[in-house]
Each structure stands twice: as structure tokens, then as C-alpha cells.
Coordinates of C-alpha atoms in Angstrom, one line a residue:
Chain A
X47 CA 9.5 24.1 2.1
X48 CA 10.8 24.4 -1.5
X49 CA 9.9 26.7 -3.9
X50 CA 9.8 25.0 -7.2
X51 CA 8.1 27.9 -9.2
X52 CA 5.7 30.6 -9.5
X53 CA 3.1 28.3 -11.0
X54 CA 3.9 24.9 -9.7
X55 CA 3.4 23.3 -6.4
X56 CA 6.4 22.8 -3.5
X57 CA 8.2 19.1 -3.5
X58 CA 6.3 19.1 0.1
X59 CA 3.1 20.3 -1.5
X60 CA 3.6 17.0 -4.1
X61 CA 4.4 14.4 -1.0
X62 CA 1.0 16.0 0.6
X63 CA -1.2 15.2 -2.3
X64 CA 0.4 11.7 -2.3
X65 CA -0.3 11.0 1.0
X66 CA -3.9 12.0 0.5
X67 CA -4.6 9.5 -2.4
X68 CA -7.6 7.5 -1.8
X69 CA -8.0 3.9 -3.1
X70 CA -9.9 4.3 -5.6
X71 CA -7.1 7.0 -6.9
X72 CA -4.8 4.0 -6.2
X73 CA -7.4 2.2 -8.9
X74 CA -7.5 4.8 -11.2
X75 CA -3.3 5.3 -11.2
X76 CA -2.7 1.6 -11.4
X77 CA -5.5 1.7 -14.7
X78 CA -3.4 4.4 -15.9
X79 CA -0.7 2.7 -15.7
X80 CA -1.8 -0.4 -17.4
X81 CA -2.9 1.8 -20.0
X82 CA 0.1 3.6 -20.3
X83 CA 2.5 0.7 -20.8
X84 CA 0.9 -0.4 -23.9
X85 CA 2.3 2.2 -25.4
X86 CA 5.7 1.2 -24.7
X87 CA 6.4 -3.0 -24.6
X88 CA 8.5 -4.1 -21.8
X89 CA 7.9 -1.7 -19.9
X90 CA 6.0 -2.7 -16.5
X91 CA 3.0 -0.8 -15.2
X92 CA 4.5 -0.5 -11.6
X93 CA 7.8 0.2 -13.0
X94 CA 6.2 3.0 -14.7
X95 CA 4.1 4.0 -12.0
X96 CA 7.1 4.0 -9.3
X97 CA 9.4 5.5 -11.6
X98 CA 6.9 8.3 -12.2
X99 CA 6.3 9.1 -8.3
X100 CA 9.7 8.8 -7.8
X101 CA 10.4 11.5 -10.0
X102 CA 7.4 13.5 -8.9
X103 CA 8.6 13.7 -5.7
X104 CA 12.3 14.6 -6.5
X105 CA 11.1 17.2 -8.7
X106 CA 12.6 16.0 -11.6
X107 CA 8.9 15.9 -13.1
X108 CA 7.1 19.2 -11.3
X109 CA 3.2 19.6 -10.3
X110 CA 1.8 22.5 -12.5
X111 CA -0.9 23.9 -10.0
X112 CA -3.2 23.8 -12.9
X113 CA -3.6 20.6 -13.1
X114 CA -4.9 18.0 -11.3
X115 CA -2.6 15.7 -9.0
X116 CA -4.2 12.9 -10.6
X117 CA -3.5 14.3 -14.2
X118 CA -0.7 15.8 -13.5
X119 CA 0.7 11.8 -12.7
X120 CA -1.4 10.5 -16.0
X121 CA 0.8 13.2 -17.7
X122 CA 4.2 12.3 -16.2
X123 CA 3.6 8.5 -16.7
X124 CA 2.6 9.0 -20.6
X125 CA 5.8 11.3 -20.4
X126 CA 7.6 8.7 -19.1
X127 CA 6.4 6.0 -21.6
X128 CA 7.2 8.3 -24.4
X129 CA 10.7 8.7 -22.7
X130 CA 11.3 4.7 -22.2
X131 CA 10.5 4.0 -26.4
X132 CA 12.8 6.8 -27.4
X133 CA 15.5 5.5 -25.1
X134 CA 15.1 1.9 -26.5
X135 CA 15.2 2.7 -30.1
X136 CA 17.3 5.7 -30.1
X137 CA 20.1 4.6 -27.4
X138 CA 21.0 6.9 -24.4
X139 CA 21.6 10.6 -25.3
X140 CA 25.5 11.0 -25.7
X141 CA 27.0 14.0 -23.9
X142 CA 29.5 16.5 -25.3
X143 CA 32.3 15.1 -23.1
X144 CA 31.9 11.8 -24.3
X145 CA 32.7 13.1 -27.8
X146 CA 36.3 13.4 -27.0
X147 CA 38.5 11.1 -28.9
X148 CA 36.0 10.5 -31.6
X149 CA 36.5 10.9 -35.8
X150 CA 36.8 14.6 -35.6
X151 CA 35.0 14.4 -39.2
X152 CA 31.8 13.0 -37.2
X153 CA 30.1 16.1 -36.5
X154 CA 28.1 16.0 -32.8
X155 CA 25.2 16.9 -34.5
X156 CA 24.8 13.8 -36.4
X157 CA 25.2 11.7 -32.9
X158 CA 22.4 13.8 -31.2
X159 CA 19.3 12.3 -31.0
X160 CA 16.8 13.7 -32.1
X161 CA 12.8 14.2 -30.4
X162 CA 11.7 13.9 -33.7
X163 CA 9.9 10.9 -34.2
X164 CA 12.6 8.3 -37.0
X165 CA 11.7 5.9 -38.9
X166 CA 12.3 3.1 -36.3
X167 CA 9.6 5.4 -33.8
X168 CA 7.5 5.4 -36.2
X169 CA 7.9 1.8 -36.9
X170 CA 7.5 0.9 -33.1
X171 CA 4.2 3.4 -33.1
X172 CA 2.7 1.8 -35.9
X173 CA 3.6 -1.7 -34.4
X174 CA 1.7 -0.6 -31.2
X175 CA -1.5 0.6 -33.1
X176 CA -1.3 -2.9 -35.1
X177 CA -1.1 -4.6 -32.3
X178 CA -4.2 -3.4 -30.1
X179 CA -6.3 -3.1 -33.2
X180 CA -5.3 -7.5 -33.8
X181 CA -6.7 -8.0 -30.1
X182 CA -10.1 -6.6 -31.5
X183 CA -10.2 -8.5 -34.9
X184 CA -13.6 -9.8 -34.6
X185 CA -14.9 -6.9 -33.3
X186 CA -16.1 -4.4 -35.5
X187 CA -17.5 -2.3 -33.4
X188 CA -14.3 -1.9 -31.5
X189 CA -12.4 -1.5 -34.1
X190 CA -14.7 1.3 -35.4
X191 CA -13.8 3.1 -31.8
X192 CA -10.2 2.5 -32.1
X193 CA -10.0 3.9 -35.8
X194 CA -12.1 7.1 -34.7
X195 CA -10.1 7.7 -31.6
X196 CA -7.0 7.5 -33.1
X197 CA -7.5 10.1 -35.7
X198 CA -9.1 12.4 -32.7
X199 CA -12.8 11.9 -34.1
X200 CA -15.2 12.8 -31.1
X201 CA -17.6 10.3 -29.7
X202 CA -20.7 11.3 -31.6
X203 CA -18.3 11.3 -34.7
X204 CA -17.6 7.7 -34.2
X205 CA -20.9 6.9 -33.8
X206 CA -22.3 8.6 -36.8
X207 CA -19.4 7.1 -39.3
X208 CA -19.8 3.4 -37.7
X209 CA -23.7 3.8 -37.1
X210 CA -23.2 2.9 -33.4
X211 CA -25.8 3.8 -31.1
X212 CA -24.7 5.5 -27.6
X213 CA -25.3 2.5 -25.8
X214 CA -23.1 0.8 -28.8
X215 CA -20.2 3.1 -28.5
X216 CA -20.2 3.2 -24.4
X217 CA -20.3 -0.6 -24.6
X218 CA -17.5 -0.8 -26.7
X219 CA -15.1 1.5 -25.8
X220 CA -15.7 -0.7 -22.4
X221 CA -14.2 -3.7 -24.1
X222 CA -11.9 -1.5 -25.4
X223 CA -10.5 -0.2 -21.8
X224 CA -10.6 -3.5 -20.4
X225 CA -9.0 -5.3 -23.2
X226 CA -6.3 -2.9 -22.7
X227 CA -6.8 -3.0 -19.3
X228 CA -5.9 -6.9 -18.8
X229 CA -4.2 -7.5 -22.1
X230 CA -0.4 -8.4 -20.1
X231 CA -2.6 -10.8 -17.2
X232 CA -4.5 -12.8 -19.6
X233 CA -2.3 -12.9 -23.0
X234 CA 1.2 -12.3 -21.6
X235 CA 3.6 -9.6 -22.9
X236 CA 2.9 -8.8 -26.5
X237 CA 7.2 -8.5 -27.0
Chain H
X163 CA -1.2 21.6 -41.8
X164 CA -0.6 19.2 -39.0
X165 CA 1.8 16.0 -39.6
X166 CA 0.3 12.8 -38.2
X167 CA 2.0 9.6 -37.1
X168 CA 1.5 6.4 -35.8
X169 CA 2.7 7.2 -32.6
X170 CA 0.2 10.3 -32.3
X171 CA -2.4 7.7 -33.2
X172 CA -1.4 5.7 -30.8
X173 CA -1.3 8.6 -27.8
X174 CA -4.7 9.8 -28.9
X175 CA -6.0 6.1 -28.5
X176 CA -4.6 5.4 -25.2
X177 CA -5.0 8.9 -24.0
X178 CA -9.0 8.5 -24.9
X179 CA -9.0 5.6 -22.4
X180 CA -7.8 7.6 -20.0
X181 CA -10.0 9.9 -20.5
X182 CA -12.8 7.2 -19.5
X183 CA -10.8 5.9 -16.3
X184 CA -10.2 9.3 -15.1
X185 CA -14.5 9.5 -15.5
X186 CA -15.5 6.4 -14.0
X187 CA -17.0 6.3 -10.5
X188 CA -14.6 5.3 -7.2
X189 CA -16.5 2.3 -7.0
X190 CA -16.5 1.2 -10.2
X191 CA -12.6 1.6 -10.8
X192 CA -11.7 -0.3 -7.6
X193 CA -14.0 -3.1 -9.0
X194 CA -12.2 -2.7 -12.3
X195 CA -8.5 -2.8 -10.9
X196 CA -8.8 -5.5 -8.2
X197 CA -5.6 -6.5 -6.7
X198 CA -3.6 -3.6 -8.9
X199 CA -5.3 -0.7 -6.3
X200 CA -3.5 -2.0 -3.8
X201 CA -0.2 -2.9 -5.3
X202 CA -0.2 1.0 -6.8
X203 CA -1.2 1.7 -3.3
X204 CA 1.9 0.0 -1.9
X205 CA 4.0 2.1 -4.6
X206 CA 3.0 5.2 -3.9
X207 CA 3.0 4.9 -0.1
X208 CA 7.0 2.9 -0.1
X209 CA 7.8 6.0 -1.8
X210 CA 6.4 9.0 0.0
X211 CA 7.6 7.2 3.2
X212 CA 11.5 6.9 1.6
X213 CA 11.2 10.6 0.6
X214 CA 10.2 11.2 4.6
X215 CA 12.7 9.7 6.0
X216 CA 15.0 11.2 3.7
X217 CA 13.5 14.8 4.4
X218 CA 14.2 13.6 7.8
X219 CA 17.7 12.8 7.4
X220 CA 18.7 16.7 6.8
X221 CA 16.4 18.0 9.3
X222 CA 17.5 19.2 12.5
X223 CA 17.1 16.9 15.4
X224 CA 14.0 17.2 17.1
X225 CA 15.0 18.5 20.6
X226 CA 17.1 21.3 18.6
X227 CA 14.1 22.4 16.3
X228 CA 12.3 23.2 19.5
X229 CA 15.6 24.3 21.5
X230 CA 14.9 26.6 24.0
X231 CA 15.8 30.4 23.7
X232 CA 17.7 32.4 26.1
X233 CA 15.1 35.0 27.6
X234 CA 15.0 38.5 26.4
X235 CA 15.3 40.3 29.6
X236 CA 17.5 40.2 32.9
X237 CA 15.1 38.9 35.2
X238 CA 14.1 35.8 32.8
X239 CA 17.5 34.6 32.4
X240 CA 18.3 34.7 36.0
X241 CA 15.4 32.9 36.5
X242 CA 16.3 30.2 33.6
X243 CA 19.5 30.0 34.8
X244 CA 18.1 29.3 38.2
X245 CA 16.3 26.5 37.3
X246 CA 19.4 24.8 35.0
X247 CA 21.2 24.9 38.2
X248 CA 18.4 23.4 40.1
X249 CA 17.7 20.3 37.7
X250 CA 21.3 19.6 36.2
X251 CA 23.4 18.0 38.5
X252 CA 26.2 17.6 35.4
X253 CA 27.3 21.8 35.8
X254 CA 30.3 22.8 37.1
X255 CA 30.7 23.3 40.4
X256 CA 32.1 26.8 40.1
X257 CA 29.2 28.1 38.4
X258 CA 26.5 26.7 40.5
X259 CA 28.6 28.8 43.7
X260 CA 28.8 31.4 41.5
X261 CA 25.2 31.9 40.4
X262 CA 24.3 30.9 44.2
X263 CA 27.0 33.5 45.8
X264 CA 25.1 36.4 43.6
X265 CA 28.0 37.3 41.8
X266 CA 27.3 36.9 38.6
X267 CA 26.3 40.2 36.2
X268 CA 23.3 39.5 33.6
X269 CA 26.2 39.5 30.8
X270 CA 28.0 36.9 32.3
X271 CA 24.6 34.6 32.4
X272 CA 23.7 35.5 29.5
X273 CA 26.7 34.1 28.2
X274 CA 26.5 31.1 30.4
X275 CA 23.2 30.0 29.0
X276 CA 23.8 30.5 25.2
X277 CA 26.5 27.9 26.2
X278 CA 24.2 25.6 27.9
X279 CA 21.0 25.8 25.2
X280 CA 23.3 25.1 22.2
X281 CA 25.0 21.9 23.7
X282 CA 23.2 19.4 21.6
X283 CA 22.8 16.5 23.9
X284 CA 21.5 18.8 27.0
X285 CA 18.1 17.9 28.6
X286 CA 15.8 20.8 28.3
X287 CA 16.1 23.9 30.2
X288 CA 12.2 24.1 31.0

């Protein structure tokens, strides 16, 4: 068994939990996953979700005991996403030794990229909010949920500022998930 | 004073739905991912099964994970050693008169057996 670290679980300890996933945790991974990718256009939900096993199991992304398993994947998935937009806007990270033979005026540090998000990230981001807020157009209430989500506004919050009851707001953040949910089955890919 | 972007707007959004998955009921998420339970399903299990058989791969084989030991004491190994000569018609000649003929001292056994145990494609001693 390997030891990956005080406070995370073994590569064997990761392969255990995946073999003990139910199917409704099947469900709720493959909804994450659907989720996920909206966040990142082009990028396919079982590409995300195999590429984020895969590197679960490698130990490339590692199990923090703390978590949940279930978490824990949500977590390496959104990772994951995150990576997949940076790589597609800001090219593939170019190593020191690939500098070799380049304008010696062009300092490395201007090639590096940065995690900072750029003006094209936030461009993409922004797209991406635009985007989910246009599938809701005619629906206020939803869009009410989205607006107070995004900004980190807690449910009652939302409720309060839109006048939504708690039937209201449950309904509609139920639209909400599915839309997001079925968005790439029934509209096709939004790139 | 904490900088907001789109993109955190974004992640707080999606990250909120989540949230709600992660809450829902077994029953009503399979409902709610149909045919996508079992595709993830499929995922997950094509990949835990690769990573097994690739575990596998550097493992010993099996018969030498469970490879017999030569005995701790005198009496034990004469006795293994009686039994090797018994079952495996493959042994030398010489050793089989030897061990037979009582002339062999518990060094020389001991020795003899070591050999035999960590030949790799030997049938099992016991």
C-alpha cells in the first residue's frame, strides 16, 4: 500500500472507495459532471469525469481524508475544468528547457503563465455567466437565483431581494439545475 | 477587500448546483440522470479495473506471494524435504539416494530446499 501522506488516503485506499460507489453516486458524479463542464465549453462531461478518476487513482490529484470521496471528485473535476479553460486560453505552460535558443532579451518571466485570471479568462468567464443567464431569459425568477448565487448571496437572501417564496426559490433553482443539467442533450454545444 | 470576477461568479453559480445534487436523495438523482448513471458508472469501473490489472502487473506472481518457507527447525525440514522427494518425480537422482541413504546433515537440506522453494515454476512443497 502507498503512503501518499499524513493526512490523505493511500492510491489503494482511493481504488477502494471507487469500487464501493453506488449508482446513485454514479448519478450524482455524472450530474456533477454535466455541471462542471459548463464551466469550461468543449469540454465533455465523461472526458471530464474519466480524466478526473484517472488522475485520482494515479495520485496525480490526492484524497484529503477530510473530505468526502464524493467531494473530494466534485473538487478534482471543478479543478480540472478550471485547468482545461486556462490551458485553452493561455497555451501549454512552457518549461525552462524549452527556453533555449530564444531572444535572450525575452525574459522567461514574461512567457510564464500566469494563475492569475487575464483578460481573455475573464472574457471566457464572463461569456460563461452570459451564456447560462440567456438560457433563462424569460425567467425571472431564475434569473433572480442565478444573480444571487453568483455574488454568494444565501438562499433566504435571494428570496428576500427577489420576493420569492421557499417554494419559489426551491422550484427554481430546480429549473436552474436541470437546465444546466440537459443544456448540451437538448440545445447542443453552446461553442 | 476581496476582488471578484466573472469567473468566481461563475464557480459560485455552478458550485451552488452542486451543492443541491450532492443533497438530493439516491432516488431522485438516478431519476434525474437517466442513462448518464450508467455511462459514469462504466467510467469509473473501466478505470479502477485498468489500474488493477496494472497493480497486478508489478505484483509478484501468485504462487510466489504464498511461496512456501523452509522450516525453522531440523526435524521440519527433514520432513519437507521428505515429502519433495516423495511427490516430484523431476529431482535429481542423486539427491533423492542421498536424502534416502540418510546421509545428508540438516545444513546440507537446508540448503537443498532454499534451492527447491525459490525455483519459480516448482509445484508446491505442501
Amino acid at each position: 500500500m502507498q503512503a501518499v501522506g499524513r493526512d490523505l488516503a493511500t492510491l489503494d485506499e482511493v481504488a477502494n472507495a471507487l469500487r464501493a460507489l453506488s449508482p446513485a453516486d454514479h448519478a450524482r458524479l455524472s450530474l456533477l459532471a454535466r455541471v462542471r463542464a459548463r464551466q469550461a465549453p468543449g469540454l465533455d462531461w465523461q472526458d471530464l469525469l474519466q480524466e478526473s478518476v484517472a488522475k485520482a487513482l494515479d495520485g496525480r490529484r490526492q484524497w484529503p481524508r477530510r473530505l468526502s470521496f464524493i467531494v473530494f471528485l466534485r473538487e478534482t473535476m471543478r479543478s480540472e475544468a478550471s485547468e482545461y479553460v486556462r490551458r485553452r486560453i493561455a497555451g501549454p505552460v512552457i518549461n525552462e528547457t524549452d527556453l533555449a535558443g530564444s531572444d535572450p532579451d525575452q525574459s522567461p518571466f514574461n512567457l510564464a503563465v500566469c494563475s492569475e485570471p487575464g483578460p481573455d479568462r475573464i472574457a471566457e468567464a464572463r461569456d460563461g455567466l452570459a451564456r447560462v443567464r440567456s438560457m433563462f431569459a424569460d425567467d425571472q425568477a431564475v434569473l433572480a437565483v442565478i444573480a444571487g448565487l453568483a455574488i454568494g448571496a444565501s438562499p433566504e437572501e435571494i428570496q428576500r431581494a427577489a420576493t420569492l417564496s421557499a417554494a419559489q426559490y426551491a422550484a427554481a433553482q430546480k429549473r436552474l439545475r436541470r437546465r444546466l443539467i440537459r443544456h448540451d442533450e437538448n440545445e447542443g454545444r453552446t461553442e | 477587500m476581496t476582488i471578484s470576477y466573472p469567473g468566481q461568479d461563475l464557480d459560485r453559480l455552478l458550485l451552488a448546483c452542486e451543492d443541491a445534487i450532492l443533497e438530493m436523495d439516491d432516488k431522485a438523482v438516478l431519476v434525474e440522470a437517466g442513462d448518464a448513471a450508467s455511462a459514469a458508472g462504466a467510467i469509473v469501473g473501466r478505470l479502477v479495473a485498468a489500474h488493477l490489472a496494472g497493480a497486478n502487473d508489478v505484483l509478484p506472481p501468485r504462487r510466489a506471494a504464498r511461496r512456501t518457507r523452509v522450516p525453522g527447525n531440523a526435524r521440519s525440514r527433514r520432513q519437507m524435504l521428505g515429502r519433495l522427494v516423495a511427490s516430484r518425480s523431476g529431482l535429481p537422482e542423486r539427491v533423492k539416494v542421498a536424502f534416502m541413504s540418510g546421509d545428508m546433515d540438516d545444513s546440507e537440506i537446508a540448503a537443498l530446499l532454499e534451492d527447491l522453494l525459490s525455483a519459480p515454476d516448482e509445484p508446491d512443497a505442501e
